[in-house]
Tab-separated table of C-alpha atoms and ligand atoms in Angstrom:
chain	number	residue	atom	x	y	z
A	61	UNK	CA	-0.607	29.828	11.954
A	62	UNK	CA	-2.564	28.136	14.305
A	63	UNK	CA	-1.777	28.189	17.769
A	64	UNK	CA	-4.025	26.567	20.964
A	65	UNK	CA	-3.552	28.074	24.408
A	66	UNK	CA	-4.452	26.407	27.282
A	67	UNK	CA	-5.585	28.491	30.389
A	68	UNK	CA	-6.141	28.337	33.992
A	69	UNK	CA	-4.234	25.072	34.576
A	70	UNK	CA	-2.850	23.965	37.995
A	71	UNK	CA	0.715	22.995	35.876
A	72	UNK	CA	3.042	20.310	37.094
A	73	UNK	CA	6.390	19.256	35.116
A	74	UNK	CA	9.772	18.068	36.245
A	75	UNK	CA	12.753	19.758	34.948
A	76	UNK	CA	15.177	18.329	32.825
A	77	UNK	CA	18.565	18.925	33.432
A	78	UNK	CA	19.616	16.895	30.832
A	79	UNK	CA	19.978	13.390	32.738
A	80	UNK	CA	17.447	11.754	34.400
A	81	UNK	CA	16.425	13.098	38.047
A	82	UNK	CA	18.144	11.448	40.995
A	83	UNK	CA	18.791	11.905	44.514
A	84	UNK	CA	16.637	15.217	45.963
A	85	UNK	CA	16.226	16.325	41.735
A	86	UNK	CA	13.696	13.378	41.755
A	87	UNK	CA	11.381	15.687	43.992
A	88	UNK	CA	11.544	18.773	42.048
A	89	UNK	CA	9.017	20.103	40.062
A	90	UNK	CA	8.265	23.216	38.218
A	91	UNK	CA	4.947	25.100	39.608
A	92	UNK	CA	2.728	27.323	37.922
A	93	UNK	CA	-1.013	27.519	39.902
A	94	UNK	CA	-3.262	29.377	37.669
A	95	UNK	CA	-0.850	28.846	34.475
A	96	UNK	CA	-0.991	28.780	30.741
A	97	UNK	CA	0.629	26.124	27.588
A	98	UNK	CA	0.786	27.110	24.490
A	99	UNK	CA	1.060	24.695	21.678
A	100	UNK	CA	1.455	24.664	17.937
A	101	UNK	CA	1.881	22.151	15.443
A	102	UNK	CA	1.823	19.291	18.556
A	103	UNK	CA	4.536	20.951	20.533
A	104	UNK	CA	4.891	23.188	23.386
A	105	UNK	CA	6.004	26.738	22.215
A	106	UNK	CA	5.376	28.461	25.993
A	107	UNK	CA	4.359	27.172	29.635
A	108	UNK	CA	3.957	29.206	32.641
A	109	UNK	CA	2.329	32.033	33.694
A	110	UNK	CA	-0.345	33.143	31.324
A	111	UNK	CA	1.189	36.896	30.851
A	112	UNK	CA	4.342	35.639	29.755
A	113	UNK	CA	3.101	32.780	27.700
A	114	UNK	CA	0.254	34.918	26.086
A	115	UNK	CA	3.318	37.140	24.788
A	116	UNK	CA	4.741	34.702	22.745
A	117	UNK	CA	1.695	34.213	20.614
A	118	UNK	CA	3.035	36.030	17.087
A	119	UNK	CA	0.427	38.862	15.847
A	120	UNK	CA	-0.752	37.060	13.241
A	121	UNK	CA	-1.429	33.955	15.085
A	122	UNK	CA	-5.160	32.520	14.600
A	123	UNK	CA	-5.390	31.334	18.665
A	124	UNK	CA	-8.039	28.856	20.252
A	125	UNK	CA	-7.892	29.136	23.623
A	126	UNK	CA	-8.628	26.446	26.249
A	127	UNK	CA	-10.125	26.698	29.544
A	128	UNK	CA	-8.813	24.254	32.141
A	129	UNK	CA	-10.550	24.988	34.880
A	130	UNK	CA	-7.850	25.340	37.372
A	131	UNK	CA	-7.579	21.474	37.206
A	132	UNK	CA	-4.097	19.909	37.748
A	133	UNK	CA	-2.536	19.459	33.986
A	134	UNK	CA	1.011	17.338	33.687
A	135	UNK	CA	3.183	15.372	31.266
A	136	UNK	CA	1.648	12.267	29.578
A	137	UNK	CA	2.694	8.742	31.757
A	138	UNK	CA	5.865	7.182	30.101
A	139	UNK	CA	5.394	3.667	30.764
A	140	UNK	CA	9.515	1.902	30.087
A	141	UNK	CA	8.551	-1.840	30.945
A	142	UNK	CA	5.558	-4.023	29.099
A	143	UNK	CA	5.110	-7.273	28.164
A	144	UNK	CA	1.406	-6.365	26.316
A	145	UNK	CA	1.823	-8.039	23.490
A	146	UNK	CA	0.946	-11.802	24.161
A	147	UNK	CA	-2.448	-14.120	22.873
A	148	UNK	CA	-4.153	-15.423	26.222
A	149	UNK	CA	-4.702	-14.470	29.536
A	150	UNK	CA	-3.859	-16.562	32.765
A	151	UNK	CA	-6.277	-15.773	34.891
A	152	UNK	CA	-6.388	-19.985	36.148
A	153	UNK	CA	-2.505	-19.322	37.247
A	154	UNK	CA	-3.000	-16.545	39.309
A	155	UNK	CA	-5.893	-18.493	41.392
A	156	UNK	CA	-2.678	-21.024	41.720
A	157	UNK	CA	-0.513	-18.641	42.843
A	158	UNK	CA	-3.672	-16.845	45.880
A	159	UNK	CA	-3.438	-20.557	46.574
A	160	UNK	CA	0.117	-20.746	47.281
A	161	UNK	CA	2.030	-21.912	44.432
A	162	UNK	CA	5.008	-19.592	43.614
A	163	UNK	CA	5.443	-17.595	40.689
A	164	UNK	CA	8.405	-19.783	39.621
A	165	UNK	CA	7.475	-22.764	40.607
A	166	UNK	CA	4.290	-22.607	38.012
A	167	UNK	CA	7.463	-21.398	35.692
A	168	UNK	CA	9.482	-24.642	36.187
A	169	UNK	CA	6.918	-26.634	35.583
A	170	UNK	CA	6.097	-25.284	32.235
A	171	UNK	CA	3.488	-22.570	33.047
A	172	UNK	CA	3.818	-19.271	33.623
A	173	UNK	CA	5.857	-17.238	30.293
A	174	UNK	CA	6.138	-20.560	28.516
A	175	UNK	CA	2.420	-21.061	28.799
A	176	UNK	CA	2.129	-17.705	27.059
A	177	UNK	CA	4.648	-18.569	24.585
A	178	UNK	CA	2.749	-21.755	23.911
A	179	UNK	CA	-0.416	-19.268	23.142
A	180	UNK	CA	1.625	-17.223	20.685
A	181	UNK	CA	3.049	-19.462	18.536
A	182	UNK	CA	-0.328	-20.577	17.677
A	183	UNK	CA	-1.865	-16.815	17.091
A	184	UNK	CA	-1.285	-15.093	13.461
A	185	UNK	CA	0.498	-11.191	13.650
A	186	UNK	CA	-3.270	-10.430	12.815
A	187	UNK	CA	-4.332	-11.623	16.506
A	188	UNK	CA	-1.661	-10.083	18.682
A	189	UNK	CA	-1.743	-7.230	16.545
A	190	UNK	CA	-5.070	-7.000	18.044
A	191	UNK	CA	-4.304	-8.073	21.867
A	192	UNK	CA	-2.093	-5.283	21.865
A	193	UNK	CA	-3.766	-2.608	20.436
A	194	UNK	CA	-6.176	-3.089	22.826
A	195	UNK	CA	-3.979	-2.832	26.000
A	196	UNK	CA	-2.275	0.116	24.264
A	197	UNK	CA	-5.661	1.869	24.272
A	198	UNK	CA	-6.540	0.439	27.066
A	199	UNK	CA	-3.185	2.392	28.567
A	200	UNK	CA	-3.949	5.524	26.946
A	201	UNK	CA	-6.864	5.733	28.523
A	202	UNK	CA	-5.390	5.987	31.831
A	203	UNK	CA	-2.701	8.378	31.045
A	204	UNK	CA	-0.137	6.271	29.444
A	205	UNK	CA	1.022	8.912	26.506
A	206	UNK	CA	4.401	6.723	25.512
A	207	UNK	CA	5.325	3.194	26.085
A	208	UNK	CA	7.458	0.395	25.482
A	209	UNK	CA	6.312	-3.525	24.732
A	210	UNK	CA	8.476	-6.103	24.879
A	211	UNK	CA	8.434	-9.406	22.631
A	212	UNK	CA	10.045	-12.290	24.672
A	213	UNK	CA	6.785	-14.701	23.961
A	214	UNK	CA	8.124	-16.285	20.784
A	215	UNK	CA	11.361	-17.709	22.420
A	216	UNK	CA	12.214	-18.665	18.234
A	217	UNK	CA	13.028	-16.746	15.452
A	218	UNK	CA	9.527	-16.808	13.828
A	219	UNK	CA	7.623	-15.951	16.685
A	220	UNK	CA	10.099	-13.569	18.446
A	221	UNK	CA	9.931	-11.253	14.839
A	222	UNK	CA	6.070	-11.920	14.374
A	223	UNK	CA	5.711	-10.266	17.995
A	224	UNK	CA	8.169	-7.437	16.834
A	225	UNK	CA	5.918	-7.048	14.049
A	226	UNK	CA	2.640	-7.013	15.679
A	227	UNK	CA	4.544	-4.591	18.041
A	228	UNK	CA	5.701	-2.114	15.106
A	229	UNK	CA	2.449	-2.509	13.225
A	230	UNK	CA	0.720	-0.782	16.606
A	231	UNK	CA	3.730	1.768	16.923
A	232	UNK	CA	2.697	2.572	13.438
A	233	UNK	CA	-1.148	2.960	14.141
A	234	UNK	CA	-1.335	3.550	17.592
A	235	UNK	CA	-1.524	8.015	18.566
A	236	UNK	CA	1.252	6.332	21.190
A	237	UNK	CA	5.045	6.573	20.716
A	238	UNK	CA	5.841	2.799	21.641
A	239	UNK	CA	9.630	1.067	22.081
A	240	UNK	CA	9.748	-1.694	20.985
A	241	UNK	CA	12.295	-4.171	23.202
A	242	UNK	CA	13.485	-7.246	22.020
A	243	UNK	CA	13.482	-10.044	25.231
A	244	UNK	CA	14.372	-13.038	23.296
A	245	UNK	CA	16.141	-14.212	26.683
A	246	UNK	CA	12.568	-14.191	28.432
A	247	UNK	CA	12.828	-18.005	29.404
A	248	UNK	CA	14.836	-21.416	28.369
A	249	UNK	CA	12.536	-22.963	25.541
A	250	UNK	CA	11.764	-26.306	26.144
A	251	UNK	CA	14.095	-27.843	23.023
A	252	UNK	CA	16.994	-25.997	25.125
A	253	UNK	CA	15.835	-27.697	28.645
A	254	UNK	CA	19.352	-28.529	29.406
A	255	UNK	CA	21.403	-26.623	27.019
A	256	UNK	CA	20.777	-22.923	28.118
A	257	UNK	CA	24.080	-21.832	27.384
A	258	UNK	CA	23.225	-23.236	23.783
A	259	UNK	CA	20.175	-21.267	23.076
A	260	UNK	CA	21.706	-17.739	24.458
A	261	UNK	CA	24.488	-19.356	21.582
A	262	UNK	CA	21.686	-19.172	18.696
A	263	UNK	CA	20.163	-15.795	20.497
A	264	UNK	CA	23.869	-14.392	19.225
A	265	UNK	CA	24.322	-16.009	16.270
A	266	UNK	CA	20.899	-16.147	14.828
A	267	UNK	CA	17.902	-13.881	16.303
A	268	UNK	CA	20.128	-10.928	17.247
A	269	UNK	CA	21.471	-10.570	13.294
A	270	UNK	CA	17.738	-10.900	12.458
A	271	UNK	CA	16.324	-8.576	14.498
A	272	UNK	CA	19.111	-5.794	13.934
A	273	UNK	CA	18.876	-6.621	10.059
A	274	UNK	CA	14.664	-5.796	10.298
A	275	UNK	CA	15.682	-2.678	12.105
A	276	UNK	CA	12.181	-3.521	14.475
A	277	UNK	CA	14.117	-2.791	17.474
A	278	UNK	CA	17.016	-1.085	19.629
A	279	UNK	CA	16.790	-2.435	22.806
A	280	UNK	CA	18.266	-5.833	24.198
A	281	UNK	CA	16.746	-7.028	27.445
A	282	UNK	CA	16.895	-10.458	29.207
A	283	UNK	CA	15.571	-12.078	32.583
A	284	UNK	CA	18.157	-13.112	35.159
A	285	UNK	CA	16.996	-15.350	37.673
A	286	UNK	CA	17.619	-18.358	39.498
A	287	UNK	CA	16.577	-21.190	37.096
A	288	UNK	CA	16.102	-18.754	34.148
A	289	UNK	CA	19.183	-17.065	32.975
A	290	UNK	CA	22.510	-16.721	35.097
A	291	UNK	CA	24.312	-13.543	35.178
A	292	UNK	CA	27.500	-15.096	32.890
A	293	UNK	CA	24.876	-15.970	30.107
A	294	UNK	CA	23.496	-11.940	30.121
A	295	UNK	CA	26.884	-10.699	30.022
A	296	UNK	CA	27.510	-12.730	27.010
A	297	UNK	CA	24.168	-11.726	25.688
A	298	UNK	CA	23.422	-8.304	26.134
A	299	UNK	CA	27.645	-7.674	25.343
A	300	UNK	CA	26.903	-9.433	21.863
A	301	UNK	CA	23.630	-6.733	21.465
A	302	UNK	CA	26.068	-3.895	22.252
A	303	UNK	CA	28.400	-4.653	19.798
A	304	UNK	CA	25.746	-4.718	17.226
A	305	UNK	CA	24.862	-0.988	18.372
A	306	UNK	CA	21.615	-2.118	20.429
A	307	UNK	CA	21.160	-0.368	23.802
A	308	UNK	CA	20.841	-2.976	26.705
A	309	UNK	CA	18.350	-3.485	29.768
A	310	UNK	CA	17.818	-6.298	31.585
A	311	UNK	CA	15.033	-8.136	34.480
A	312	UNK	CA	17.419	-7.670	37.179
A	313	UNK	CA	16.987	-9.057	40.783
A	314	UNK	CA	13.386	-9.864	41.023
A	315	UNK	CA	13.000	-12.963	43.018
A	316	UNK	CA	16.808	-13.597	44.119
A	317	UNK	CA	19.653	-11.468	44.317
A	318	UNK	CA	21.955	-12.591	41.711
A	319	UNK	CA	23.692	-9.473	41.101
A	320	UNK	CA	21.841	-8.293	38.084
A	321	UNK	CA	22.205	-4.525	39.599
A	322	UNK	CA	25.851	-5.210	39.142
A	323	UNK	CA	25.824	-6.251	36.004
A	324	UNK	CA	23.499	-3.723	34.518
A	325	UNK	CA	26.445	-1.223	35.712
A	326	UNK	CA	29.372	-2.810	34.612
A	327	UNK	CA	27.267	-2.819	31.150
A	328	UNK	CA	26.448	0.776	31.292
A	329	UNK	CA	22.375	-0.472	30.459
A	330	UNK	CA	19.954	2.093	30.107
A	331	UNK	CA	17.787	0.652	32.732
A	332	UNK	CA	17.961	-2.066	35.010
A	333	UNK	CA	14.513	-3.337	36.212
A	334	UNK	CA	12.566	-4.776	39.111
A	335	UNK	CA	15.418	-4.894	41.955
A	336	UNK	CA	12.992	-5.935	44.515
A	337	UNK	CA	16.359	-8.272	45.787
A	338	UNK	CA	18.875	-5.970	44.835
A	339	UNK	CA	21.718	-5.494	47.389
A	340	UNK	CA	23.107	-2.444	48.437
A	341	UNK	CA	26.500	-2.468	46.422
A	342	UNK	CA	25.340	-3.111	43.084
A	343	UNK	CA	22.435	-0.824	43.730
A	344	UNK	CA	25.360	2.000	44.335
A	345	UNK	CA	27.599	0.814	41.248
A	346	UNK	CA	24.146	1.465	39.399
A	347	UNK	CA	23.974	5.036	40.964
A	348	UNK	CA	27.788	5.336	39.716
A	349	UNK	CA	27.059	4.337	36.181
A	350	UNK	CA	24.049	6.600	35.836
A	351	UNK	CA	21.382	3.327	35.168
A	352	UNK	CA	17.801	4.420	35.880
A	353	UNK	CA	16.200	1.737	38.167
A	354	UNK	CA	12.892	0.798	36.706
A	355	UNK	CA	10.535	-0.050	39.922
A	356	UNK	CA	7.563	-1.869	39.146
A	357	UNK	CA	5.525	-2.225	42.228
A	358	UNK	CA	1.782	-3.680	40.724
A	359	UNK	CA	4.122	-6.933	39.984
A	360	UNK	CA	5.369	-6.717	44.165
A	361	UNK	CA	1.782	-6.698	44.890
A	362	UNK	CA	0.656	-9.295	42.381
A	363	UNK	CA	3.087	-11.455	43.427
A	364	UNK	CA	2.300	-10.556	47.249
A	365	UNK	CA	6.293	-9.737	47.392
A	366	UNK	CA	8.020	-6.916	49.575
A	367	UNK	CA	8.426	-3.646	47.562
A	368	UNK	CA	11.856	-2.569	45.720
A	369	UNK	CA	13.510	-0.098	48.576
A	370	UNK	CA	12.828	3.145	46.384
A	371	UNK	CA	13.999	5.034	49.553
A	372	UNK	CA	17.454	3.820	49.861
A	373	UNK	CA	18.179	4.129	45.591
A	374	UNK	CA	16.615	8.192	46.041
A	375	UNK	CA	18.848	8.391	49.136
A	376	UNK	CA	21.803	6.743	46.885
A	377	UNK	CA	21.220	8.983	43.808
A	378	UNK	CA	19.466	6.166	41.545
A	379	UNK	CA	16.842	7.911	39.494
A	380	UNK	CA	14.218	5.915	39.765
A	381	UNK	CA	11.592	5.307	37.169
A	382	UNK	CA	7.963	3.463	37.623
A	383	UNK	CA	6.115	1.198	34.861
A	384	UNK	CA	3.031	-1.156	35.094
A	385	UNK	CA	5.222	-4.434	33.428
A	386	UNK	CA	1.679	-4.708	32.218
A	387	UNK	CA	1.923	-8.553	31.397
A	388	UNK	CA	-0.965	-11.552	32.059
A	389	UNK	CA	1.364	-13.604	34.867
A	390	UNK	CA	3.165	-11.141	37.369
A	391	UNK	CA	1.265	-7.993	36.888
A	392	UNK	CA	-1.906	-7.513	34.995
A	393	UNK	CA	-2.464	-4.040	34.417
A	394	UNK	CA	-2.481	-0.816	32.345
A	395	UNK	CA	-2.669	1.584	34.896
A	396	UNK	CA	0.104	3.959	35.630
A	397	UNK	CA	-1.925	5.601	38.505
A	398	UNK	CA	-2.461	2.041	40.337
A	399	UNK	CA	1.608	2.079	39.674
A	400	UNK	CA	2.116	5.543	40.975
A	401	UNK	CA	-0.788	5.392	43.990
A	402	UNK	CA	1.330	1.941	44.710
A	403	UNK	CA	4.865	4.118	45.014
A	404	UNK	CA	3.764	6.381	46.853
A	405	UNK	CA	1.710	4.609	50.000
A	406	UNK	CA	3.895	1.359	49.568
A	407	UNK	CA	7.289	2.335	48.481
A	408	UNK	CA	7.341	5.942	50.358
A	409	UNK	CA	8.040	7.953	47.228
A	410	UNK	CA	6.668	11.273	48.120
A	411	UNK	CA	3.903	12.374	44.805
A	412	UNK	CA	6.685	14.343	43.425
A	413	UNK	CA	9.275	11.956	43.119
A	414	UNK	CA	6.165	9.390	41.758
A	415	UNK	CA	5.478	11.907	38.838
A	416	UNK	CA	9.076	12.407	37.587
A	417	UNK	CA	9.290	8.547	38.285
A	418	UNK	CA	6.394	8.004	35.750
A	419	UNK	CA	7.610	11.001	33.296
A	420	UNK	CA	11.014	12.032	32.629
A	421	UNK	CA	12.803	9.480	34.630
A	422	UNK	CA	11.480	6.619	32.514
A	423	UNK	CA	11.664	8.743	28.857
A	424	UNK	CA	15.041	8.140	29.437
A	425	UNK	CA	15.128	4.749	30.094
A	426	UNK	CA	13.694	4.485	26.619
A	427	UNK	CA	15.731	7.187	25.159
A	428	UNK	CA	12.576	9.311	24.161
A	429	UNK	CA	13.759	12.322	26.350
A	430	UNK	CA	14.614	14.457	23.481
A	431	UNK	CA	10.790	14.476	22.765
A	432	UNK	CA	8.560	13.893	26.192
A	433	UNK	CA	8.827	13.282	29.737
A	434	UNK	CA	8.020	16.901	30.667
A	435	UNK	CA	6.512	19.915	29.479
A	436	UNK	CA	9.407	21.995	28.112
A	437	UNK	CA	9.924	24.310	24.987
A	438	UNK	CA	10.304	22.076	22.096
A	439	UNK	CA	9.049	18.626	23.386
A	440	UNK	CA	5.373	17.269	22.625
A	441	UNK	CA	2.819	18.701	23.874
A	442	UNK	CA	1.983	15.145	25.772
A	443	UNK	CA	-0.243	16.143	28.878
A	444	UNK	CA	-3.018	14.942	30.943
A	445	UNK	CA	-5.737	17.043	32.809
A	446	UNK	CA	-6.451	15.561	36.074
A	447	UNK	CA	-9.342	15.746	38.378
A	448	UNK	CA	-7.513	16.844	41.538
A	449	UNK	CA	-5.240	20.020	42.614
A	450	UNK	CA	-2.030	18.349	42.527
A	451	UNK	CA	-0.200	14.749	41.498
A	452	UNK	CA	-1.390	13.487	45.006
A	453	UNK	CA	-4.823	13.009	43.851
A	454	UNK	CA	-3.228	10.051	42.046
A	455	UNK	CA	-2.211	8.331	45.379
A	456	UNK	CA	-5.480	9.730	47.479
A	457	UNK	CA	-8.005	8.913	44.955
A	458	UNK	CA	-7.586	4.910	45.399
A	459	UNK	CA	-8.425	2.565	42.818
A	460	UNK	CA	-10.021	5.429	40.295
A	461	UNK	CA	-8.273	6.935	37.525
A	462	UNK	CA	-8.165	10.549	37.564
A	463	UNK	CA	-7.142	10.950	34.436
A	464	UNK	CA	-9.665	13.103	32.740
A	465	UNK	CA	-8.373	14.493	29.154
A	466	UNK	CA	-5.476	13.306	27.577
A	467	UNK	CA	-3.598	15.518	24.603
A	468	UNK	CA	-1.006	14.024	22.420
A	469	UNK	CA	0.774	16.588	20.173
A	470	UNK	CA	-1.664	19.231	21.298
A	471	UNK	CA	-5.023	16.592	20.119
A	472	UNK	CA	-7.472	15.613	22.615
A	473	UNK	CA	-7.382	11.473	22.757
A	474	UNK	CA	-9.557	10.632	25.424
B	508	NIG	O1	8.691	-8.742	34.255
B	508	NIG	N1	9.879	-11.663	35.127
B	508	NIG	C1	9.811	-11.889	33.951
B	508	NIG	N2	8.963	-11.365	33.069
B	508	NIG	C2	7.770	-10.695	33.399
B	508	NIG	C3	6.626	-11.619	33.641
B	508	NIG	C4	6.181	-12.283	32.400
B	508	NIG	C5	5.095	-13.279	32.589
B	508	NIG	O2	4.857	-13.838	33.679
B	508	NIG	O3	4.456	-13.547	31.566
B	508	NIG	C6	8.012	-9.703	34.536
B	508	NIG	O4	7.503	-9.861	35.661
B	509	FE	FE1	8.948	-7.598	32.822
C-alpha cells in the first residue's frame, strides 16, 4: 500500500459543483496555503490541510512524502480545442497575413486549412503520428495534462480516418488523456467548390457511418463562417452526428457573426468555440442551454483581431473555458499559460476565473470531468507545481512558463 504525500504546497483547485463554473462560480477557488495531497494508485485520496490529510493515511500505509516548498501546486491545464495533428507548418502565410492579407482571404484562394490538407494527404499515419506527438509533448511540457486534437485536415474519407488514427495511436502512447474530435466540416474541398451542400451530403452519408463504425471518436465539430459553412448546413450536420449518439461542438462566430452561438444552443453542443463575433442574444440562449464557451485568445492575437468579450458571457452566466487552438495558420502554439496570461491582461478575466477557465470549465467541454479538471477525492491526481505564490504568476510572469513539475496520476512527467 503505497501512498505519496505531498507537503507544504500553496494549493489551488476550483470546486466542482457538478456543472461547469459560470457566472461569480467561475472565480471561486478552494485555498489551502501551507497544504498537503495525498495520492495513491494515480488518484487523489486527501487534499487540504496537512493534519487532516495526514489522518487519512491507513496504518499500514508505506508513505513517501514530498516536499513542495510552499510553491503554488494546481490541476493539470485541460486544453478542449486543437488542431495539432497536421504535416507542415505555414510559417510563409503568416508573413502574408503581418503584411496585410486576411486570414480568409489566403483561405479563398486555396491557402490557409486547404494548404494543410494538401500537406496531409501526402504524409503516411507514420509522419503525423509523429507531428503530433511532438506538439503533445511539446504541450505537456507547459502544463497541458489533458487535451483534445481535432482531425479536419483530410477533408476525405482516407485522410480524415488516417488523422483519427494518428490521433488515437498518440492517445494510446502519449502519458496525456487526449479527445479526439472529428472536424470533417473544416473547409469545402476543392472537388465540392460549388456543391457545399453536396459534400456536408457525403459527410452524412459516408464519413460520419465510418467514423462512428471505427469507434475513433465522439465528438462532431464543424466551422461556420462566411464562405466556409452556413449555419443551415451545421444544423444538418452536427443533427445527423447526434442521432448517431456523437456529442456536437462547433467553430462558432469567429470572423462574422452568423449566429453560430445560436445554433450551438438550440443543439444543446457541449461547447461552442471562438465567439469573438458573437452577439449578445445567442450568447444568452448559450448561457440558457448550459454550452461552455470555449475562448481562444492566442488565435485573437495571431490574427491581430479584438478579443471574445469574456466579461459580458461571466456577467451572463456562460462558463467560459480557454484552449490554445494550437494549429499552424490562426494560432501557433502549445502554451496554455500564453492562453491564460492572454485572458487575463486582454480579456479581463481575473487569475481565478483564468484557472477554472483552463481546468474544470474545459474538462467538461470534453466530457473528462468525471476524472480531472480539479483536485478532488477520486479524480487524477493531474497537478502542476508552479514557480510563483498563486495562479497570477501565470499572467505576471510574461512570456515564461512557470510551469515547473508536472504529475500525471501521481508520476512526475516533466
Ligand atoms: O480554429 N477556424 C478554423 N480552424 C482553425 C484554424 C485552422 C487553420 O488555419 O489551419 C481555428 O482557428
Ligand atoms: Fe479551431
Amino acid at each position: 500500500m503505497y501512498y505519496t504525500l505531498f507537503r507544504n504546497a500553496n494549493i489551488f483547485s476550483p470546486i466542482d459543483r457538478g456543472m461547469p463554473a459560470a457566472g461569480k462560480h467561475q472565480a471561486e477557488l478552494a485555498q489551502y496555503p501551507g497544504g498537503a495531497l495525498l495520492v495513491h494508485e494515480g488518484m487523489v485520496v486527501a487534499v487540504g490541510d496537512e493534519a487532516k490529510v495526514v489522518a487519512q493515511v491507513p496504518a499500514a500505509a508505506t508513505v513517501q512524502v514530498r516536499e513542495v516548498d510552499g510553491r503554488c501546486l494546481i490541476p493539470g491545464f485541460v486544453d478542449p480545442h486543437t488542431h495539432m495533428c497536421f504535416a507542415a507548418r505555414r510559417e510563409a502565410e503568416f508573413v502574408e497575413r503581418l503584411k496585410g492579407t486576411p486570414y480568409l482571404e489566403i483561405l479563398a484562394k486555396g491557402g490557409g486549412i486547404l494548404s494543410s490538407v494538401k500537406a496531409v494527404a501526402a504524409a503516411s499515419e507514420k509522419a503525423l503520428y509523429e507531428v503530433t506527438s511532438t506538439h503533445a509533448a511539446s504541450a505537456l511540457r507547459f502544463g497541458t495534462t489533458t487535451l483534445e486534437i481535432k482531425s479536419g485536415y483530410g477533408l476525405d474519407t482516407e485522410n480524415e480516418l488516417k488523422m483519427l488514427a494518428a490521433i488515437g495511436r498518440v492517445a494510446k502512447e502519449s502519458v496525456q488523456d487526449i479527445v479526439a474530435t472529428f472536424l470533417g466540416a473544416h473547409a469545402i474541398p476543392p472537388e465540392y467548390g460549388d456543391d457545399p451542400d453536396g459534400f456536408i451530403e457525403m459527410l452524412v452519408q459516408e464519413m460520419l457511418p465510418a467514423v462512428c463504425e471505427q469507434g475513433i471518436s465522439n465528438y462532431c465539430d464543424i466551422f461556420c463562417e462566411k464562405g466556409v459553412f452556413s449555419i443551415e448546413q451545421g444544423r444538418r450536420l452536427l443533427s445527423a452526428a447526434k442521432a448517431l449518439g456523437m456529442k456536437v461542438k462547433l467553430h462558432a462566430d469567429e470572423v462574422n457573426d452568423l449566429g453560430g452561438a445560436g445554433l450551438a444552443a438550440e443543439l444543446n453542443a457541449c461547447s461552442a468555440d471562438h465567439l469573438l463575433a458573437a452577439g449578445d442574444d445567442n450568447l444568452r440562449a448559450m448561457a440558457k442551454a448550459g454550452v461552455v464557451a470555449t475562448l481562444l485568445p492566442a488565435t485573437a492575437y495571431s490574427l491581430r483581431k479584438p478579443y471574445a468579450r469574456a466579461r459580458f458571457m461571466i456577467e451572463n452566466n456562460l462558463p467560459v473555458a480557454l484552449a490554445t487552438d494550437c494549429n499552424p495558420g490562426s494560432s501557433y502554439t502549445e502554451s496554455m499559460p500564453f492562453v491564460i496570461g492572454l485572458a487575463i491582461l486582454n480579456m479581463q478575466m481575473t487569475p481565478e476565473e483564468a484557472l477554472v477557465g483552463a481546468t474544470l470549465n474545459p474538462a467538461y467541454a470534453i466530457g473528462m470531468e468525471k476524472k480531472v479538471g480539479s483536485l478532488d477525492v477520486g479524480k487524477q491526481a493531474d497537478f502542476l507545481v508552479l514557480d510563483g505564490e498563486s495562479p497570477a504568476i501565470l499572467a505576471y510572469h510574461a512570456g515564461v512558463s512557470p510551469v515547473v513539475e508536472v504529475y500525471k496520476k501521481g508520476e512526475q512527467v516533466v
